[in-house]
Short mmCIF file of C-alpha atoms in Angstrom, two decimals:
data_model
loop_
_atom_site.label_atom_id
_atom_site.label_comp_id
_atom_site.label_asym_id
_atom_site.label_seq_id
_atom_site.Cartn_x
_atom_site.Cartn_y
_atom_site.Cartn_z
CA MET F 1 114.19 60.43 168.44
CA SER F 2 115.57 62.38 165.47
CA TYR F 3 114.94 61.63 161.82
CA SER F 4 118.07 61.13 159.78
CA SER F 5 116.13 62.05 156.66
CA ASP F 6 112.75 63.35 155.61
CA GLU F 7 112.32 60.89 152.75
CA ASP F 8 109.04 59.38 153.96
CA GLN F 9 107.35 62.71 154.54
CA PRO F 10 106.01 65.27 152.04
CA ASP F 11 108.53 67.99 151.28
CA PRO F 12 106.79 71.40 151.65
CA GLU F 13 108.92 72.94 148.92
CA LEU F 14 108.25 70.14 146.43
CA LEU F 15 104.52 70.26 147.15
CA GLU F 16 104.45 73.97 146.40
CA LEU F 17 106.37 73.50 143.15
CA LEU F 18 103.96 70.73 142.13
CA ARG F 19 100.96 72.99 142.82
CA GLN F 20 102.49 75.72 140.67
CA HIS F 21 103.23 73.24 137.88
CA LEU F 22 99.65 71.96 137.89
CA ASN F 23 98.41 75.55 137.78
CA GLY F 24 100.65 76.36 134.85
CA LYS F 25 102.83 78.78 136.85
CA GLN F 26 106.59 79.17 136.84
CA PRO F 27 108.08 78.65 140.30
CA SER F 28 109.04 81.85 142.09
CA PRO F 29 112.27 82.26 144.07
CA THR F 30 110.04 82.92 147.08
CA ALA F 31 107.81 79.84 146.62
CA ALA F 32 109.80 77.64 149.01
CA GLU F 33 108.68 77.09 152.59
CA THR F 34 110.87 75.66 155.35
CA GLY F 35 108.02 74.23 157.42
CA VAL F 36 109.64 75.55 160.60
CA LEU F 37 106.93 78.00 161.61
CA ASP F 38 104.20 75.44 160.97
CA SER F 39 106.08 72.92 163.14
CA ALA F 40 106.54 75.46 165.91
CA GLU F 41 102.88 76.42 165.95
CA PHE F 42 101.85 72.76 166.18
CA VAL F 43 104.10 72.08 169.16
CA TYR F 44 102.98 75.32 170.85
CA ASN F 45 99.32 74.36 170.42
CA HIS F 46 99.95 70.95 171.98
CA ALA F 47 102.54 71.91 174.60
CA ILE F 48 101.92 71.04 178.23
CA ASP F 49 105.13 72.16 179.95
CA VAL F 50 105.87 75.43 178.12
CA ALA F 51 103.41 78.26 177.55
CA LEU F 52 103.46 81.89 176.42
CA ASP F 53 102.39 84.88 178.50
CA MET F 54 100.68 87.10 175.93
CA ARG F 55 100.94 90.22 178.08
CA GLY F 56 104.62 89.48 178.53
CA CYS F 57 105.03 89.11 174.76
CA LYS F 58 103.33 92.45 174.11
CA LYS F 59 105.47 94.20 176.70
CA ALA F 60 108.62 92.55 175.34
CA ALA F 61 107.74 93.60 171.80
CA ASN F 62 107.69 97.26 172.81
CA THR F 63 110.89 96.94 174.83
CA ILE F 64 112.73 95.13 172.05
CA TRP F 65 111.63 97.59 169.36
CA ASP F 66 112.55 100.60 171.48
CA GLN F 67 116.00 99.22 172.26
CA MET F 68 116.61 98.17 168.67
CA GLN F 69 115.80 101.73 167.61
CA GLN F 70 118.07 103.23 170.25
CA ARG F 71 120.95 100.97 169.26
CA GLU F 72 120.24 101.39 165.54
CA TYR F 73 120.06 97.62 165.25
CA SER F 74 120.20 96.41 161.63
CA PRO F 75 121.91 93.75 159.48
CA ALA F 76 125.01 95.96 159.54
CA THR F 77 125.31 95.33 163.30
CA TRP F 78 126.60 91.81 162.52
CA SER F 79 129.89 93.08 161.09
CA THR F 80 130.50 95.44 164.00
CA HIS F 81 131.23 92.51 166.30
CA GLU F 82 134.99 92.39 166.86
CA LEU F 83 135.59 88.86 165.60
CA HIS F 84 133.18 88.65 162.67
CA PRO F 85 134.78 88.89 159.20
CA LYS F 86 134.88 92.39 157.75
CA GLU F 87 135.61 91.58 154.10
CA LYS F 88 132.66 90.95 151.78
CA ASN F 89 134.13 88.22 149.59
CA GLU F 90 134.12 84.50 148.78
CA GLU F 91 136.47 83.71 151.67
CA THR F 92 133.95 85.22 154.07
CA VAL F 93 131.21 82.99 152.61
CA GLN F 94 133.39 79.96 153.33
CA PHE F 95 134.11 81.27 156.83
CA ILE F 96 130.40 81.64 157.59
CA PHE F 97 129.60 78.19 156.20
CA THR F 98 132.31 76.64 158.39
CA MET F 99 131.25 78.68 161.41
CA ASP F 100 127.64 77.53 161.22
CA LEU F 101 128.58 73.94 160.53
CA LEU F 102 130.21 74.03 163.97
CA ASN F 103 127.89 76.47 165.72
CA PHE F 104 126.64 74.21 168.50
CA SER F 105 127.03 73.19 172.14
CA PHE F 106 129.51 75.48 173.87
CA TRP F 107 128.04 75.40 177.37
CA SER F 108 130.05 74.08 180.30
CA GLU F 109 129.40 73.10 183.90
CA LYS F 110 132.76 74.51 184.90
CA SER F 111 133.35 78.03 186.22
CA GLU F 112 133.99 80.93 183.87
CA GLU F 113 137.71 80.67 184.69
CA ASP F 114 137.95 76.90 184.09
CA ARG F 115 135.62 76.39 181.12
CA PHE F 116 136.79 75.96 177.53
CA GLN F 117 138.33 79.23 176.32
CA VAL F 118 140.20 80.32 173.21
CA GLU F 119 143.03 82.80 173.59
CA TYR F 120 143.18 85.19 170.64
CA ARG F 121 144.16 88.83 170.15
CA GLY F 122 145.15 89.14 173.79
CA LYS F 123 141.74 88.04 175.09
CA ARG F 124 140.05 84.84 176.16
CA TRP F 125 136.81 83.99 174.38
CA THR F 126 134.02 81.65 175.49
CA GLY F 127 130.78 80.33 174.02
CA TYR F 128 130.01 81.11 170.40
CA TRP F 129 132.83 83.64 170.30
CA SER F 130 135.34 80.89 171.14
CA LEU F 131 134.34 79.24 167.85
CA VAL F 132 134.82 82.42 165.82
CA ALA F 133 138.12 83.17 167.57
CA ALA F 134 139.42 79.63 166.98
CA LEU F 135 138.62 79.78 163.27
CA GLN F 136 140.25 83.19 162.88
CA ARG F 137 143.32 82.02 164.80
CA GLY F 138 143.56 78.82 162.77
CA LEU F 139 143.50 80.73 159.48
CA GLU F 140 146.19 83.14 160.74
CA GLU F 141 148.32 80.12 161.66
CA GLY F 142 148.08 78.77 158.12
CA ILE F 143 145.51 76.02 158.72
CA PRO F 144 142.94 76.13 155.85
CA ILE F 145 140.13 75.24 158.22
CA THR F 146 137.43 76.93 156.09
CA ASP F 147 138.37 75.11 152.86
CA PRO F 148 135.99 72.22 152.00
CA ALA F 149 138.76 70.52 150.00
CA PHE F 150 140.85 70.42 153.19
CA TRP F 151 138.04 68.70 155.10
CA ILE F 152 138.07 65.67 152.76
CA ASN F 153 141.85 65.30 152.72
CA ASP F 154 142.38 62.24 154.93
CA GLU F 155 146.11 62.87 155.32
CA LYS F 156 146.02 66.58 156.16
CA PHE F 157 142.75 66.91 158.04
CA THR F 158 142.61 64.78 161.17
CA PRO F 159 140.98 65.07 164.60
CA ASP F 160 144.36 66.15 165.96
CA VAL F 161 144.49 69.05 163.49
CA LEU F 162 141.02 70.14 164.57
CA ARG F 163 142.12 69.79 168.19
CA THR F 164 144.95 72.22 167.40
CA VAL F 165 142.49 74.69 165.87
CA PHE F 166 140.32 74.48 168.99
CA ARG F 167 143.12 74.23 171.56
CA SER F 168 141.97 75.63 174.85
CA ALA F 169 143.55 78.11 177.22
CA THR F 170 142.22 75.90 180.04
CA ASP F 171 142.17 72.16 180.75
CA GLU F 172 138.68 71.76 179.30
CA GLU F 173 138.42 70.75 175.64
CA ILE F 174 135.68 72.07 173.36
CA PRO F 175 132.59 69.83 173.70
CA LEU F 176 131.83 67.30 170.95
CA LEU F 177 135.17 67.65 169.14
CA GLN F 178 134.76 64.36 167.24
CA GLU F 179 131.25 65.36 166.17
CA ARG F 180 132.61 68.66 164.85
CA PHE F 181 135.23 66.78 162.87
CA ASP F 182 132.53 64.50 161.46
CA CYS F 183 130.39 67.49 160.43
CA LEU F 184 133.26 69.03 158.49
CA ARG F 185 134.24 65.75 156.81
CA GLU F 186 130.63 64.99 155.85
CA ALA F 187 129.93 68.50 154.56
CA GLY F 188 133.12 68.45 152.51
CA GLN F 189 132.06 65.19 150.89
CA VAL F 190 128.57 66.50 150.07
CA LEU F 191 129.98 69.70 148.57
CA HIS F 192 132.47 67.67 146.53
CA GLU F 193 129.84 65.24 145.22
CA LYS F 194 126.95 67.66 144.60
CA TYR F 195 128.33 71.18 144.30
CA ASP F 196 131.78 70.83 142.72
CA GLY F 197 133.27 71.48 146.16
CA SER F 198 131.88 75.01 146.20
CA VAL F 199 129.73 76.73 148.84
CA LEU F 200 129.04 79.41 146.23
CA ASP F 201 127.49 76.81 143.91
CA LEU F 202 125.29 75.67 146.80
CA ILE F 203 124.08 79.23 147.38
CA GLU F 204 123.49 79.75 143.66
CA GLU F 205 121.33 76.61 143.55
CA ALA F 206 118.86 78.31 145.93
CA ASN F 207 118.16 81.02 143.33
CA GLY F 208 117.97 83.89 145.81
CA SER F 209 115.57 82.13 148.19
CA ALA F 210 116.40 81.88 151.89
CA ALA F 211 113.85 79.10 152.39
CA ALA F 212 115.15 77.14 149.40
CA LEU F 213 118.71 77.33 150.76
CA VAL F 214 117.55 76.13 154.19
CA ASN F 215 115.77 73.20 152.53
CA LEU F 216 118.83 72.33 150.44
CA LEU F 217 120.98 72.30 153.56
CA ALA F 218 118.48 70.08 155.39
CA SER F 219 118.02 67.62 152.52
CA ASP F 220 121.62 67.34 151.27
CA PHE F 221 123.63 67.67 154.50
CA PRO F 222 122.61 65.27 157.30
CA CYS F 223 124.43 67.44 159.86
CA PHE F 224 122.03 70.31 159.07
CA ALA F 225 118.88 68.12 159.25
CA ASP F 226 117.57 69.36 162.61
CA ILE F 227 114.32 67.41 162.16
CA HIS F 228 112.51 65.45 164.90
CA SER F 229 109.43 63.44 165.78
CA TYR F 230 106.70 64.66 168.14
CA PRO F 231 103.73 62.80 169.64
CA GLY F 232 100.48 63.33 167.76
CA ARG F 233 102.05 64.61 164.55
CA ARG F 234 102.63 62.48 161.46
CA GLN F 235 105.02 64.95 159.82
CA PRO F 236 108.36 65.56 161.50
CA ILE F 237 109.06 68.73 163.44
CA ARG F 238 111.43 70.94 161.47
CA ILE F 239 113.55 73.22 163.68
CA LEU F 240 116.60 73.67 161.40
CA LYS F 241 118.50 76.01 163.71
CA ARG F 242 121.94 75.93 162.07
CA ALA F 243 120.61 75.85 158.51
CA GLN F 244 118.58 78.97 159.23
CA ILE F 245 121.34 80.81 161.05
CA LEU F 246 123.71 80.14 158.16
CA VAL F 247 121.31 81.90 155.81
CA ALA F 248 120.78 84.69 158.33
CA ASP F 249 124.52 85.22 158.85
CA LEU F 250 125.04 85.49 155.08
CA TRP F 251 122.19 87.99 154.85
CA ALA F 252 123.47 90.07 157.76
CA CYS F 253 127.15 89.96 156.77
CA PHE F 254 126.45 91.03 153.20
CA GLU F 255 123.60 93.33 154.30
CA GLY F 256 121.12 91.74 151.92
CA GLN F 257 123.37 92.10 148.89
CA SER F 258 125.56 89.77 146.81
CA TYR F 259 125.81 86.35 148.50
CA GLY F 260 123.38 87.55 151.16
CA SER F 261 120.60 88.58 148.80
CA PHE F 262 117.44 86.65 149.66
CA ALA F 263 114.02 87.85 148.50
CA ASP F 264 112.26 85.89 151.23
CA ILE F 265 114.55 86.43 154.24
CA ASP F 266 111.48 87.09 156.39
CA LYS F 267 110.61 83.37 156.13
CA ILE F 268 113.53 82.62 158.44
CA THR F 269 112.47 82.17 162.06
CA MET F 270 114.45 82.61 165.26
CA PHE F 271 117.20 80.06 165.86
CA ALA F 272 116.08 77.68 168.56
CA ASP F 273 119.07 77.26 170.86
CA TYR F 274 119.56 77.28 174.63
CA ARG F 275 120.25 81.02 175.09
CA VAL F 276 117.26 82.77 173.47
CA PRO F 277 114.66 80.68 175.38
CA GLN F 278 116.47 81.74 178.56
CA MET F 279 116.11 85.40 177.55
CA LEU F 280 112.45 84.97 176.60
CA TRP F 281 111.80 83.54 180.07
CA GLN F 282 113.69 86.47 181.59
CA LEU F 283 111.47 88.90 179.67
CA GLY F 284 108.31 87.20 180.98
CA CYS F 285 107.32 85.76 177.59
CA LEU F 286 107.94 82.05 178.20
CA LEU F 287 106.42 80.17 181.13
CA TYR F 288 107.69 76.77 182.28
CA GLY F 289 105.65 74.15 184.10
CA PRO F 290 106.84 73.49 187.68
CA THR F 291 108.62 70.19 186.92
CA LEU F 292 110.41 71.57 183.87
CA GLU F 293 111.37 74.79 185.65
CA ALA F 294 112.80 72.79 188.55
CA ALA F 295 114.85 70.70 186.11
CA VAL F 296 116.18 73.82 184.37
CA ARG F 297 117.04 75.51 187.66
CA GLU F 298 118.79 72.39 188.94
CA LYS F 299 120.73 72.21 185.64
CA LYS F 300 119.56 68.69 184.94
CA MET F 301 120.17 67.29 181.47
CA ILE F 302 117.12 67.67 179.22
CA GLU F 303 116.77 64.69 176.89
CA HIS F 304 117.67 65.49 173.30
CA GLY F 305 114.63 65.00 171.08
CA GLY F 306 112.31 64.65 174.09
CA GLU F 307 109.06 66.56 174.57
CA TRP F 308 110.59 69.09 176.99
CA GLU F 309 113.31 70.00 174.55
CA MET F 310 110.92 70.21 171.60
CA GLN F 311 108.56 72.44 173.58
CA LEU F 312 111.37 74.76 174.70
CA ARG F 313 112.66 75.17 171.17
CA ALA F 314 109.38 75.28 169.23
CA CYS F 315 107.61 77.60 171.67
CA SER F 316 110.56 79.98 171.49
CA ILE F 317 110.20 80.11 167.70
CA TRP F 318 106.48 80.81 167.99
CA CYS F 319 107.09 83.37 170.73
CA VAL F 320 109.51 85.39 168.60
CA GLU F 321 107.06 85.21 165.69
CA LEU F 322 104.31 86.70 167.88
CA ILE F 323 106.71 89.39 169.12
CA ARG F 324 107.55 90.24 165.49
CA ARG F 325 103.85 90.53 164.61
CA GLU F 326 103.17 92.69 167.66
CA ILE F 327 106.02 95.05 166.79
CA ILE F 328 104.64 95.54 163.29
CA ARG F 329 101.06 95.91 164.59
CA GLU F 330 102.05 98.58 167.11
CA HIS F 331 104.71 100.20 164.94
CA PRO F 332 103.75 100.01 161.24
CA GLU F 333 106.98 101.83 160.39
CA ALA F 334 108.84 98.70 161.51
CA LYS F 335 107.60 96.72 158.51
CA GLY F 336 110.59 95.92 156.33
CA LYS F 337 112.97 96.90 159.15
CA VAL F 338 112.44 94.11 161.64
CA ASN F 339 112.21 90.35 161.24
CA ALA F 340 112.77 87.24 163.35
CA VAL F 341 116.46 87.20 162.40
CA LEU F 342 117.17 90.64 163.87
CA ILE F 343 115.03 89.94 166.94
CA ASP F 344 117.00 86.74 167.56
CA PHE F 345 120.36 88.50 167.12
CA PHE F 346 119.21 91.20 169.52
CA LEU F 347 117.99 88.72 172.15
CA TYR F 348 121.22 86.73 171.96
CA ASP F 349 123.33 89.85 172.45
CA ALA F 350 121.06 90.89 175.32
CA VAL F 351 121.35 87.58 177.19
CA LYS F 352 125.14 87.60 176.80
CA GLU F 353 125.18 91.10 178.33
CA LEU F 354 123.04 89.80 181.20
CA GLU F 355 125.43 86.91 181.71
CA LYS F 356 128.39 89.28 181.88
CA GLU F 357 126.57 91.45 184.42
CA GLY F 358 125.42 88.45 186.49
CA GLY F 359 121.78 89.35 185.88
CA GLU F 360 120.45 85.95 184.81
CA ARG F 361 117.45 84.87 186.90
CA ILE F 362 117.32 81.35 185.48
CA PRO F 363 119.98 79.15 183.87
CA HIS F 364 119.70 78.01 180.27
CA HIS F 365 118.46 74.48 179.76
CA ARG F 366 121.05 71.74 179.37
CA THR F 367 120.93 69.56 176.25
CA ARG F 368 124.05 68.30 174.49
CA SER F 369 123.67 67.82 170.73
CA ILE F 370 125.03 68.98 167.38
CA TRP F 371 121.83 70.88 166.58
CA TYR F 372 122.52 73.90 168.82
#
């Protein structure tokens, strides 16, 4: 079961601000906390079907750091991807906001040839890159798909228009098309009502804090509120995948400057999806219980919001956090150069390379939702 709001639970950011007020302190831009890491640690400590192999984590930390060094992996790597925007301007901010509103559920049971694909620049794109390609193509065709004012125009923005943006080169349509339309419409309304229709005003409200921006997204935009219940815990489990990756994409695109300047970017965790857990298993970091592993291998649907899904996602967050700590412990020179964001980006790129080479030893888990 997912929470539609967090109204009945203490807000970690508000609690911290209250403490500072009572102590006579002015709130700092870095005072906010997302609660994601705390949630992940709780689930990890109580997980039955997912565990971490500490030796595997240590070995993976060295491998990841070595390869990141060899590839000169940094925030600048984000813009080197062929389809990512190259300009550092307000239009790119809107592009990233739109992209991460819709950054969920691209997997298909069909073959690589028959699955949903977007034809653009003489190539066919799948997965996450089909989203980026579709947005770029739509803009080139004169559809203002990244404009929040367009999203709330009932006459001009319809499901059929979005279907045109995401038209497929195959017979398979993009999954959850109506849900994507609803996300855009809802986000446009929130921006209009609370932020004068401006993504820039939303970012400014966070005052240079990555955690504060994540919390604003989760509290003001229901489609970013990736928050769930878990047995034995009174507070909800905060995963916040798309809210966090939006902040991370801004930081990486703008290389920590301008609209991507966040003093506390290291508070962002990995983005709990279906690909990075697969890679962490491949690296020998994640261990699945026999029943769960059988379900993953047989490509059975994993219940959204169920204990298996929460364990897969939360333990992956905690795993990447331990890998980050191990890298810094073994390589003090990595401090300030590596964080969970870059590790996640690296792992995602690595698993996509494995997929292309046919080197996957286990499938990704199957859950269909708007959260990832």
